Short mmCIF file of C-alpha atoms in Angstrom, two decimals:
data_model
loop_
_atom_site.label_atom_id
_atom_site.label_comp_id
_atom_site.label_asym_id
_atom_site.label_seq_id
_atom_site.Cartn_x
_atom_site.Cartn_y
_atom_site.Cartn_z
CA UNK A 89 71.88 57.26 62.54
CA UNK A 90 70.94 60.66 60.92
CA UNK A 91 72.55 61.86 58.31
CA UNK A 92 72.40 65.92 57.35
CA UNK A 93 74.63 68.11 55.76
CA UNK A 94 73.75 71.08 57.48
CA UNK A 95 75.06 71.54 61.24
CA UNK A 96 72.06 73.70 62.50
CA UNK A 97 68.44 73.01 62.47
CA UNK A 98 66.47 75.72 61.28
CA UNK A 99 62.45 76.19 62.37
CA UNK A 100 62.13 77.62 58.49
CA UNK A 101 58.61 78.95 59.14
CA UNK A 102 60.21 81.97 61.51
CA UNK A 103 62.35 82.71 58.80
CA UNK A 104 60.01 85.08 56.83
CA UNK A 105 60.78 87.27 60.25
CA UNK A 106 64.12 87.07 59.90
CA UNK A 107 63.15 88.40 56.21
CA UNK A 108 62.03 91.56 57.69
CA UNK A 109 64.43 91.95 60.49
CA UNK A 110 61.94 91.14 63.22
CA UNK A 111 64.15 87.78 64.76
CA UNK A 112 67.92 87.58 64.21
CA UNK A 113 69.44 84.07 62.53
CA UNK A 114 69.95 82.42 65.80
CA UNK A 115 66.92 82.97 67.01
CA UNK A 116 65.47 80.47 64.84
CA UNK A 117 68.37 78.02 64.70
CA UNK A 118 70.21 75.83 67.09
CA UNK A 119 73.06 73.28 66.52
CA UNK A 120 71.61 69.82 65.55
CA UNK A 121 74.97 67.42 67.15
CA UNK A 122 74.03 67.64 70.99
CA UNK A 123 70.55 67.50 70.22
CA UNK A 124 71.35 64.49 68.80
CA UNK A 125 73.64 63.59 71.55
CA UNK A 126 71.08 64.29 74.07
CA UNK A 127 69.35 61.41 72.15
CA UNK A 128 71.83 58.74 71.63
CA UNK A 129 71.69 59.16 67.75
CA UNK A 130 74.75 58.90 65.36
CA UNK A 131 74.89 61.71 63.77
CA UNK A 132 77.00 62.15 61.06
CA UNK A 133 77.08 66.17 59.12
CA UNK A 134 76.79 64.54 55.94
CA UNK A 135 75.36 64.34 52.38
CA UNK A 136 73.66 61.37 51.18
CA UNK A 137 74.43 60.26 47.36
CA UNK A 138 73.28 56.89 46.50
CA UNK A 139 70.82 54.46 47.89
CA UNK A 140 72.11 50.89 47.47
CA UNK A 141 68.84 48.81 48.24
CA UNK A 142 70.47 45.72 47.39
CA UNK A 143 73.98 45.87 49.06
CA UNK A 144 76.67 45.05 46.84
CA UNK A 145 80.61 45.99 46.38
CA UNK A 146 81.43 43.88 48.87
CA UNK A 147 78.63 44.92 51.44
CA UNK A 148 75.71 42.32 52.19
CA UNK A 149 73.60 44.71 53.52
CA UNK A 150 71.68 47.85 52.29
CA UNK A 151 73.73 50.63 52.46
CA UNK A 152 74.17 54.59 51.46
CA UNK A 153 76.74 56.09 50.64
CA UNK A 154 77.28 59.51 52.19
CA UNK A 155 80.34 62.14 51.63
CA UNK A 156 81.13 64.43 54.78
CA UNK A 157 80.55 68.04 54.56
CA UNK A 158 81.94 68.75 58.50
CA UNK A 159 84.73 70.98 58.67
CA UNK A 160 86.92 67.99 59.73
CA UNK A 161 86.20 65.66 57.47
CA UNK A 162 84.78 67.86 54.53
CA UNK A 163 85.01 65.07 51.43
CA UNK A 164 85.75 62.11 52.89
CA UNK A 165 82.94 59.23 51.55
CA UNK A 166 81.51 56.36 53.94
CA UNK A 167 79.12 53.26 53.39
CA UNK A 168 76.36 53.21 56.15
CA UNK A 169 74.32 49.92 56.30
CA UNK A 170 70.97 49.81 57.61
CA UNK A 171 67.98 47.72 58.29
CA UNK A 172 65.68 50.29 57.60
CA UNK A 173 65.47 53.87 55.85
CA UNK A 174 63.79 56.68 56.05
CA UNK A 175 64.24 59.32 53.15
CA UNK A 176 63.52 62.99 54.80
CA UNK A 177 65.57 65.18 52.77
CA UNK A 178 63.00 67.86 52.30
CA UNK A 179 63.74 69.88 49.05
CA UNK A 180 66.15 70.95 46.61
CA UNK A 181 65.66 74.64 46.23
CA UNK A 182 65.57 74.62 42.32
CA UNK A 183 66.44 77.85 41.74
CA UNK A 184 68.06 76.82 38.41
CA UNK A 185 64.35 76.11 37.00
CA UNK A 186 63.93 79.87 35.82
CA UNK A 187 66.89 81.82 34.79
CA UNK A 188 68.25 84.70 37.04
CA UNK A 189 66.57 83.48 39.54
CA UNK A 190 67.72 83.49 42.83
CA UNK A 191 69.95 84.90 45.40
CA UNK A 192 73.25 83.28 44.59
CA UNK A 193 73.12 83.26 40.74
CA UNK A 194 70.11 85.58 40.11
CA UNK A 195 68.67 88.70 40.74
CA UNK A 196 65.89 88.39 43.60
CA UNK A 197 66.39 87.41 47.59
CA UNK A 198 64.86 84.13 49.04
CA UNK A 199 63.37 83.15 52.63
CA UNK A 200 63.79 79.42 52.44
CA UNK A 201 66.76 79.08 54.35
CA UNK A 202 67.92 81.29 57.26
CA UNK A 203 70.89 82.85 55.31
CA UNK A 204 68.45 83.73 52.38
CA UNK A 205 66.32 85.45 54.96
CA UNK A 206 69.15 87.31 56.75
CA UNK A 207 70.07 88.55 53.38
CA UNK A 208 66.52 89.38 52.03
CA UNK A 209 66.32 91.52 55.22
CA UNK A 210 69.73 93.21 54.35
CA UNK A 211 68.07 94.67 50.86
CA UNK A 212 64.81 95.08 52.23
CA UNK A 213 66.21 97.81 54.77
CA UNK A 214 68.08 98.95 51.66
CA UNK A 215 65.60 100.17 50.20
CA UNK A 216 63.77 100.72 53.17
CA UNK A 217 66.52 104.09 53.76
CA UNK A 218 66.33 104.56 50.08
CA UNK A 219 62.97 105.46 50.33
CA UNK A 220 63.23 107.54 53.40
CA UNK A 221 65.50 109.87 51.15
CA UNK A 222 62.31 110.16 49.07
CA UNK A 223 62.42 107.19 46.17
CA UNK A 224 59.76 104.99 45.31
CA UNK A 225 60.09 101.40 45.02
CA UNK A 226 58.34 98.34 43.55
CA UNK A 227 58.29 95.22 45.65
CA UNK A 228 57.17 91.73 43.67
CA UNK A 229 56.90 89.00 45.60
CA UNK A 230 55.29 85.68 44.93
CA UNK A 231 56.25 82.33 42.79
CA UNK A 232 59.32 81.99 40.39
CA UNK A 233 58.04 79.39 37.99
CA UNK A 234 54.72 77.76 37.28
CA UNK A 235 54.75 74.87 39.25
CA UNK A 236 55.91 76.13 42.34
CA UNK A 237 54.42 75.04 45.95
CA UNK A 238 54.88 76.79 49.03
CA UNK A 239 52.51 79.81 48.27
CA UNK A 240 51.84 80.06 51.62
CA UNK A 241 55.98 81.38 52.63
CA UNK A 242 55.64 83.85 50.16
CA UNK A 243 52.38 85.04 51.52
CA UNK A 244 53.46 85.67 54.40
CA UNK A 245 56.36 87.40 53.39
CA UNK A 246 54.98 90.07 51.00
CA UNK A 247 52.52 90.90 53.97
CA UNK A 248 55.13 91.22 57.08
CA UNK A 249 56.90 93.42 53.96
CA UNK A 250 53.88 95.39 53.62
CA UNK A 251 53.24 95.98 57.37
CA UNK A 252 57.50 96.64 57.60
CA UNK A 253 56.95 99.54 55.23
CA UNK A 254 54.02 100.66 57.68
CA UNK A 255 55.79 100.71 60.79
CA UNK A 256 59.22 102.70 58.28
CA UNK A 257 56.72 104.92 57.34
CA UNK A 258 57.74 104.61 53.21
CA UNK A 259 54.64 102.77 52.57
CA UNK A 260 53.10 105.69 50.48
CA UNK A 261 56.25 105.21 48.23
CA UNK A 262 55.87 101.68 47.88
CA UNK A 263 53.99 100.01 45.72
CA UNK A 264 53.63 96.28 46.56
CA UNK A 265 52.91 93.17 43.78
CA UNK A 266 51.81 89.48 44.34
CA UNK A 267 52.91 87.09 41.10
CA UNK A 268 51.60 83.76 41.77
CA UNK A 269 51.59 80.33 39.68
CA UNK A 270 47.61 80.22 41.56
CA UNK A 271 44.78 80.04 39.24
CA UNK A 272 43.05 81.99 41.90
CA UNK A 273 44.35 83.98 45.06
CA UNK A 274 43.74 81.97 47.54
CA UNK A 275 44.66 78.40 46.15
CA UNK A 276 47.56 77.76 47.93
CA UNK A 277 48.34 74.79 45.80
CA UNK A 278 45.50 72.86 47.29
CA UNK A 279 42.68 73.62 44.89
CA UNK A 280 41.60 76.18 46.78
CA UNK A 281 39.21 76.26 49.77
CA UNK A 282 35.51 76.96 51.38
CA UNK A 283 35.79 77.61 54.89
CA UNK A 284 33.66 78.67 57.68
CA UNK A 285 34.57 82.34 58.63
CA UNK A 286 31.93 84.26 60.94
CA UNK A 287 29.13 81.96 60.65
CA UNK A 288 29.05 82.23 56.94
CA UNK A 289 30.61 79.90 53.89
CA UNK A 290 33.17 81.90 51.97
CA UNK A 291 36.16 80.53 49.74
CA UNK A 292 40.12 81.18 49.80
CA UNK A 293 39.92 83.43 46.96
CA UNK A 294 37.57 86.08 48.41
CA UNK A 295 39.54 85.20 51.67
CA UNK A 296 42.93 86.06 50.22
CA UNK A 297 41.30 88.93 47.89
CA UNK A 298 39.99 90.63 51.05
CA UNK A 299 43.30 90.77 52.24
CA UNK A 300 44.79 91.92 49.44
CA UNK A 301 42.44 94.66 48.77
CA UNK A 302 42.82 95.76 52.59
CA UNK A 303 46.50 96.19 52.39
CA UNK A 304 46.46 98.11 49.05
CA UNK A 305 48.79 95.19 47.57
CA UNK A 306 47.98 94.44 43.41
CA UNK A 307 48.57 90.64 42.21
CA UNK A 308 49.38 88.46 39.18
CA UNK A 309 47.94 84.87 39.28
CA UNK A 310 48.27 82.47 36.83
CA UNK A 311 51.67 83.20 35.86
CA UNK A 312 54.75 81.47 35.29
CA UNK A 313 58.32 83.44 35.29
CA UNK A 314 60.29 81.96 33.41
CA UNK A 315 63.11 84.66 33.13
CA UNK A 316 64.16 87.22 35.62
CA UNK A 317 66.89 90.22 34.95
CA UNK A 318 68.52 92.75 36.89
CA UNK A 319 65.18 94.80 37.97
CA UNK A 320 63.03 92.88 35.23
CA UNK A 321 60.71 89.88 35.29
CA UNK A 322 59.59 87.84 32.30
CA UNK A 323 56.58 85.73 32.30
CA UNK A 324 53.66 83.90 30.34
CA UNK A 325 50.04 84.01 31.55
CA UNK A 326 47.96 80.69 31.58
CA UNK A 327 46.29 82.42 28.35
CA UNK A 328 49.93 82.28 26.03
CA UNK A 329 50.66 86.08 27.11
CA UNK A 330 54.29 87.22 27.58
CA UNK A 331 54.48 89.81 29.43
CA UNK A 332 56.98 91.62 31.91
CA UNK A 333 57.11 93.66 35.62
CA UNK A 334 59.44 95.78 36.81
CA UNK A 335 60.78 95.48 40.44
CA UNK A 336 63.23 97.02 42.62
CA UNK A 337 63.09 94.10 45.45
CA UNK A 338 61.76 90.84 44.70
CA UNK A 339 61.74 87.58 46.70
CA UNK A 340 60.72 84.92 44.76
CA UNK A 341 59.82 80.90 46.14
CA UNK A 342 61.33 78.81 43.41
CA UNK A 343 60.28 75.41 42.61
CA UNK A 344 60.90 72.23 44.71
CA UNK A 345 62.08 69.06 43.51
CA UNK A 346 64.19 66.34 45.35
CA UNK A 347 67.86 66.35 46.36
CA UNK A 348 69.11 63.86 43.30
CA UNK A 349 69.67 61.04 45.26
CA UNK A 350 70.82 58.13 42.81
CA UNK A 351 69.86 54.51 43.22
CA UNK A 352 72.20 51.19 42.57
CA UNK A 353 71.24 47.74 42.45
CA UNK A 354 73.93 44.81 43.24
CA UNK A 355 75.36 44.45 40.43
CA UNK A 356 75.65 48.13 40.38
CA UNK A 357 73.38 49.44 37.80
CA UNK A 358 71.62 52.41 38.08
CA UNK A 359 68.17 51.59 39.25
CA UNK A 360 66.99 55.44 40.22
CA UNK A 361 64.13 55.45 38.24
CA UNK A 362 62.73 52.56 39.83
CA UNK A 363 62.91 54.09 43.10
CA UNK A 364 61.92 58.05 42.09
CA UNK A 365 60.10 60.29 39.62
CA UNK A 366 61.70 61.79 37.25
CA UNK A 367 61.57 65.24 39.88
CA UNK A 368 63.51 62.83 42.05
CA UNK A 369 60.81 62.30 44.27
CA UNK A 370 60.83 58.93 45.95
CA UNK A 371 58.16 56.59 45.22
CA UNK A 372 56.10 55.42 47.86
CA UNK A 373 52.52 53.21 48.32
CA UNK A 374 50.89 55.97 46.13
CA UNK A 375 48.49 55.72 43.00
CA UNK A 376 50.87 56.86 40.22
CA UNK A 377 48.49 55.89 37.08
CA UNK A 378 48.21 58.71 34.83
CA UNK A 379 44.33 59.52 35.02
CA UNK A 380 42.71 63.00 33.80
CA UNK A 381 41.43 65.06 36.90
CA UNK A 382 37.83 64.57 36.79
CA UNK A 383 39.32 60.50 37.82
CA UNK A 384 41.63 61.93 41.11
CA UNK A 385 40.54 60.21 43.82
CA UNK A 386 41.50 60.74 47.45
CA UNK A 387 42.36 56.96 47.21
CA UNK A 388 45.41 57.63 45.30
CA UNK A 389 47.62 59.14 48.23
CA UNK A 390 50.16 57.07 49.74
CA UNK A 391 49.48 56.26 53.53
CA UNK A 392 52.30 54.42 54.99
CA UNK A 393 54.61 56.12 52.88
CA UNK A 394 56.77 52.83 51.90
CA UNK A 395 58.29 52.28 49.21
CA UNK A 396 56.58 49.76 47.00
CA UNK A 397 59.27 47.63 46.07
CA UNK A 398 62.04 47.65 49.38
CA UNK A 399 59.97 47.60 52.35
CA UNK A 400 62.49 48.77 54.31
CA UNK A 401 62.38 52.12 52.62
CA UNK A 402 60.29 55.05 53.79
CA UNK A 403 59.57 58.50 52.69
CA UNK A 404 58.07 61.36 54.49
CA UNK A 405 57.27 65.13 53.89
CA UNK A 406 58.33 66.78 50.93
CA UNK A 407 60.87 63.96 50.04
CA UNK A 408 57.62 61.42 48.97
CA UNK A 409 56.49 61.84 45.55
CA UNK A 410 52.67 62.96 45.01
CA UNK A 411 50.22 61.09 42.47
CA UNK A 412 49.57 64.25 41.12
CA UNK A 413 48.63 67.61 41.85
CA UNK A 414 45.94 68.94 44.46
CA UNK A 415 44.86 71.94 42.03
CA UNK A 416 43.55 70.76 38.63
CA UNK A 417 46.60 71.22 35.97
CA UNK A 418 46.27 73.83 34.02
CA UNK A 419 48.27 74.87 30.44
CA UNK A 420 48.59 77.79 28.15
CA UNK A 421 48.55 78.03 24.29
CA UNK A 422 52.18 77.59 24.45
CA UNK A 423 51.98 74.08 26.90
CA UNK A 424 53.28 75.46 29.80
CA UNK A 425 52.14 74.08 32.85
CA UNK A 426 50.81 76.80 35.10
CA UNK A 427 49.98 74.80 38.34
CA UNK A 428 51.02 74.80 41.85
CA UNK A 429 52.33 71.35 43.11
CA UNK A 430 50.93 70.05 46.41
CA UNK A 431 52.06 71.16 49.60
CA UNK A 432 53.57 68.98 51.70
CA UNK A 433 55.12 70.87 54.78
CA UNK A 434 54.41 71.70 58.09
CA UNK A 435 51.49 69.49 60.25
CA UNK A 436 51.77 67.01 56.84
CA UNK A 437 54.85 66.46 57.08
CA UNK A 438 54.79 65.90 60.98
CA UNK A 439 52.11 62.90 61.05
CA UNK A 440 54.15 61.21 58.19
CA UNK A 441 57.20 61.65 60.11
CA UNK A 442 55.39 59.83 63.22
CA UNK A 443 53.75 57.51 61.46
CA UNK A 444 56.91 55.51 59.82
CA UNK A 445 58.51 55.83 62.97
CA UNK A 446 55.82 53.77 64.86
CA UNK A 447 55.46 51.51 61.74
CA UNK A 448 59.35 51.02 61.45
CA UNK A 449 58.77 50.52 65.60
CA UNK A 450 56.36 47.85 65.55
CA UNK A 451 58.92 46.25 62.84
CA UNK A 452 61.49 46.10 65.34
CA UNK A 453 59.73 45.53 68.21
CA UNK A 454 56.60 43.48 67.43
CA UNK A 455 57.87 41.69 64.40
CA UNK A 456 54.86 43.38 62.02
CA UNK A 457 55.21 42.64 58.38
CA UNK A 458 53.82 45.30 57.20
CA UNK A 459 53.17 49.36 58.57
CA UNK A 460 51.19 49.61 61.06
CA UNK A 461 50.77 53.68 61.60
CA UNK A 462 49.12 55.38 58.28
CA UNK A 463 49.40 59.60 57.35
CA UNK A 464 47.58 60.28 54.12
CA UNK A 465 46.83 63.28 53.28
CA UNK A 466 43.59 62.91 51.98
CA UNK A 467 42.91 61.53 55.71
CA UNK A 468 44.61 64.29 57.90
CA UNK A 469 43.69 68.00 59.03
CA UNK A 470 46.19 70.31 58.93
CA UNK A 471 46.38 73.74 60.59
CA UNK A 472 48.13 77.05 59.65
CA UNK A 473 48.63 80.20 60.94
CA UNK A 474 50.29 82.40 58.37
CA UNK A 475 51.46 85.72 59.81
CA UNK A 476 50.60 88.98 57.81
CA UNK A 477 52.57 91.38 60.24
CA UNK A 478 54.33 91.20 63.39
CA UNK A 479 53.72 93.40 66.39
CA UNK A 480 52.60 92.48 69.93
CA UNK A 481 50.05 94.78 69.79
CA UNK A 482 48.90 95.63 65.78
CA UNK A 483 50.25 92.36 64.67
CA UNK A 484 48.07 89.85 62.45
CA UNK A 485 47.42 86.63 61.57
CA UNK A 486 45.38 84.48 59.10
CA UNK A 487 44.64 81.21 61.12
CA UNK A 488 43.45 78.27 59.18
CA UNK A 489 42.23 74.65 59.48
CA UNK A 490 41.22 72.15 56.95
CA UNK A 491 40.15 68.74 56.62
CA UNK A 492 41.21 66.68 54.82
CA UNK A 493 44.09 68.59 53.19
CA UNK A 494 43.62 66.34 50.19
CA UNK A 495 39.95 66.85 49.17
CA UNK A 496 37.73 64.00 49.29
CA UNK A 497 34.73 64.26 47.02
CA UNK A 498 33.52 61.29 47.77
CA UNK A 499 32.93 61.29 51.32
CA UNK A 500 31.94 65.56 51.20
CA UNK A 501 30.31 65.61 47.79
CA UNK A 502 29.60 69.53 48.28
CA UNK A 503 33.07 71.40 48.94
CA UNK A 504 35.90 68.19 49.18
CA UNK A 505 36.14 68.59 52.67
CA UNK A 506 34.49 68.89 56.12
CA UNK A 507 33.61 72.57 56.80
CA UNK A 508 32.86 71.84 60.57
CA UNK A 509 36.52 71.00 61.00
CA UNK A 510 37.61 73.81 57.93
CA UNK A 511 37.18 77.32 59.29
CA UNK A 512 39.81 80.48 59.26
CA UNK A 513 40.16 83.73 61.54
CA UNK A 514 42.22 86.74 61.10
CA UNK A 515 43.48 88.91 63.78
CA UNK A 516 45.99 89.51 66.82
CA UNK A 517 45.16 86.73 68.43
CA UNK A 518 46.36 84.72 65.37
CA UNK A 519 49.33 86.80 65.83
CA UNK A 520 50.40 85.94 69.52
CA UNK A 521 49.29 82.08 68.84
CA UNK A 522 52.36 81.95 65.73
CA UNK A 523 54.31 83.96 67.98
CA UNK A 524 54.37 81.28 70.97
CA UNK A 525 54.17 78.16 68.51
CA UNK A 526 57.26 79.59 66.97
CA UNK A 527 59.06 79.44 70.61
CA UNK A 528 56.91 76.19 71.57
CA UNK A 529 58.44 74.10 68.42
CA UNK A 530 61.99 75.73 69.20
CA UNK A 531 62.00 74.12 72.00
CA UNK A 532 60.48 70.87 71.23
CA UNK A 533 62.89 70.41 68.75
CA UNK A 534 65.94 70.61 71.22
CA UNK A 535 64.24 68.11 73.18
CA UNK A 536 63.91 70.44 76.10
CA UNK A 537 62.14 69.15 79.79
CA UNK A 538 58.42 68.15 78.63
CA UNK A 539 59.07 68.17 75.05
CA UNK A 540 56.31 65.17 74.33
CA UNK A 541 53.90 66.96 75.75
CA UNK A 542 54.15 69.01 72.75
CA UNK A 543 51.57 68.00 70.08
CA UNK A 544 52.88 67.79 66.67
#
C-alpha cells in the first residue's frame, strides 16, 4: 500500500526548467494511480497523520491513520494496518520558518514543487518584458533561512536565470545575486569539497567562485534571512550584522523539516518524541549523542535506516533524521545558527530507498531478523549534474562525483574522501547527460519496458 496525497509524481530536479520556461508542467509529471496499477500496489491519494506502532482502539495491529485528499473522498479518515513501514514523506517545505517568505504567503517564487516552478517562470518572463522596455532589475536567489539544505536547486536555478536573461537579451540590465546560508560558495551543505578537475586538486569554493565570477553573478554567504518584504530582504551575517538587499525577483529554497507526523502508543498517549526529533525527523539506527564537531565520526550515520525501537519501521531520504550536520555548525554574536543541514536527496535517497526494500524483503521472504541491505551515507558515492543553462548547443553543466558523501576522516585522513572516485567537469556534455537522465528517470519511474535496467 502507498499512501500520497498528491495524485502526480513529479521528477522535482527538472523543475528548475520549468522555472525558466524551458519544459512545461507535464513534462515533468505523470499521474502516480496506474503506475501504481501497473504494479499491483494499493494506492490510496492520501495524507498520513499518526503512526500507531502499538495498535490500539480496537486494532491489534500497527496501524496509520490516513485522511483522503482525492476529489472523491476528500476528508474521509481510514486505519491502515501493516506489518511493516516505511516512512518516505520527503519534506515539509517550511516556508513559515522566515517571515514573508514564500510564494503563497510571502513575497518571493519557489522551484520545489512543479506549481512553484510554473509560477516562478510566470514572474521571471515578467520581468523578463519589463526589461525589454528598458528597466533594470535585481534578481536574488539563494537560501531563505540559515539552516537551509538543498543549495544545490537554487544553484541551478540562479544560473539557468542567468543564461535565460542571455538568450532575452536583458542581461546588461540585470544584475544577478547569490544569498546563501554556505560558509563558503561551494559547500553545498556537505562541508565543502576537494575534487579532481583537469589533473589538478582544487576545492568547491574556487569551483563554485569560478563560476560565479564567469557569469558576472555577486553572492552573499553566510547569511541567514530571517525577514523578507515586498522587494526587501532582511538578514544577519554569521558575524551579528543585520543587514538588507533589495530585489525585484527572488526565489528563495526555504528550510526542510518533516511532515508532522504524530505518534500514539496503545493506550493512546502521545509517544512522537520517541519516534522523531524535535524537526520531526524520524529516528532511525543513527548516532544521536550530542558530541562537538572535532568528535563527528562517519560511524554515526544510520545504515539500515530502522527505527531503533519498532523494527518494523523504516525511514529513507529526507524523511530520516541526521546525527548532525555535514558542515561544521556555525553561530553569530546573536546565536543564530548559520549552517546548512545535510543533503539528503537524489542518488542518497535512492540506495536508502533500495536498501529497506531488500531488507524488509529478506524479512518476508527469508525470515531475517534483522536488515540485511545497508545505505549510509558516509559509505555511498553520489553523483550530480547540476545544470547552469539549457541549450542543445551552448548549454552547460557542472558534473560532480563524490565519495563518500559523508566524509570519512578516518579512512582518507587528507581531504574526508576518496579523490580518485571525487572529480567534477563543466561543459555541454554535462548538459546533454542531465538532459537524457531527466527523460531516462521519467521513464523509469512509470515503469516503462526495461525500466530495471535503469541504474538508480
Amino acid at each position: 500500500v502507498v499512501v500520497s496525497p498528491n495524485s502526480k509524481w513529479n521528477w522535482i530536479p527538472s523543475n528548475i526548467w520549468v522555472g525558466v520556461g524551458q519544459m512545461k508542467p507535464e513534462q515533468v509529471t505523470f499521474e502516480l494511480a496506474p503506475v501504481y496499477q501497473k504494479a499491483g500496489v494499493d494506492f490510496r491519494q492520501a495524507l498520513a497523520l499518526s503512526i500507531h506502532p502499538e495498535g490500539g482502539e480496537g486494532a491489534a495491529k500497527p496501524y496509520v491513520m490516513i485522511r483522503y485528499t482525492a476529489p472523491d473522498k476528500a476528508g474521509e479518515t481510514e486505519v491502515l494496518e501493516y506489518d511493516y513501514l516505511v516512512n518516505a514523506t520527503g519534506p515539509k517545505l517550511n516556508f513559515g520558518a522566515t517571515e514573508g517568505l514564500g510564494p503563497e504567503a510571502g513575497h518571493t517564487v519557489s522551484v520545489c514543487t512543479y506549481l512553484h516552478a510554473a509560477e516562478a517562470n510566470a514572474k521571471l518572463q515578467a520581468n523578463i518584458e519589463a526589461m525589454k522596455q528598458g528597466e533594470k532589475k535585481t534578481f536574488l536567489i539563494g537560501t531563505g533561512h540559515g539552516m537551509c539544505t538543498c543549495q544545490g536547486a537554487a544553484f541551478e536555478y540562479i544560473f539557468n536565470v542567468e543564461y535565460a536573461l542571455r538568450k532575452a537579451g536583458v542581461r546588461d540590465k540585470a544584475k544577478i545575486i547569490w544569498i546563501s546560508n554556505e560558509y563558503e560558495l561551494g559547500d553545498f551543505g556537505m562541508g565543502g569539497l576537494h575534487l579532481k578537475r583537469g589533473g589538478y586538486i582544487t576545492n568547491g569554493k574556487i569551483f563554485a567562485e569560478s563560476l560565479m565570477v564567469e557569469r558576472g553573478i555577486e553572492w552573499i554567504t553566510r547569511a541567514h534571512v530571517n525577514k523578507v518584504e515586498a522587494g526587501k530582504v532582511h538578514y544577519e551575517t554569521l558575524d551579528g550584522e543585520l543587514k538588507e538587499v533589495a530585489f525585484d525577483f527572488s526565489m528563495l529554497i526555504p528550510p526542510f523539516a518533516g511532515v508532522g507526523l504524530k505518534a500514539f502508543n496503545a493506550a493512546g498517549e502521545d509517544i512522537t518524541a520517541n519516534l522523531f526529533l524535535p524537526n520531526a525527523f524520524m529516528k532511525v539506527d543513527a548516532d544521536y549523542t550530542a558530541r562537538p564537531f572535532e568528535e563527528w565520526s562517519a560511524a554515526d550515520w544510520p545504515k539500515s535506516c530502522q527505527n531503533p525501537v519498532y523494527k518494523n519501521i523504516f525511514a529513507a531520504g529526507i524523511a530520516f533524521a541526521p546525527p548532525h550536520p555535514i558542515s561544521k555548525v556555525m553561530k553569530s554574536p546573536n546565536g543564530t545558527v548559520i549552517t546548512p543541514a545535510p543533503p539528503r536527496t537524489g542518488m542518497p535517497s535512492a540506495g536508502m530507498g533500495k536498501a529497506v526494500a531488500g531488507s524488509i524483503r529478506d524479512m518476508i521472504l527469508h525470515g531475517a531478523t534483522e536488515p540485511t541491505h545497508h545505505a549510509s551515507m558516509a559509505e555511498m558515492g553520489a553523483a550530480c549534474v547540476a545544470s547552469t543553462g539549457m541549450g542543445l548547443f551552448d548549454g552547460t553543466a557542472a558534473s560532480i562525483t563524490v565519495y563518500p558523501v559523508v566524509p570519512d576522516f578516518e579512512k582518507y585522513p587528507d581531504y574526508g574522501r576518496d579523490l580518485d572516485l571525487t572529480f567534477g567537469e563543466i561543459g555541454l556534455a554535462g548538459h546533454w547527460i542531465k538532459h537524457y537522465l531527466h527523460y531516462m528517470f521519467m521513464y523509469q519511474a512509470q515503469m516503462k519496458p526495461g525500466w530495471t535496467l535503469i541504474p538508480e
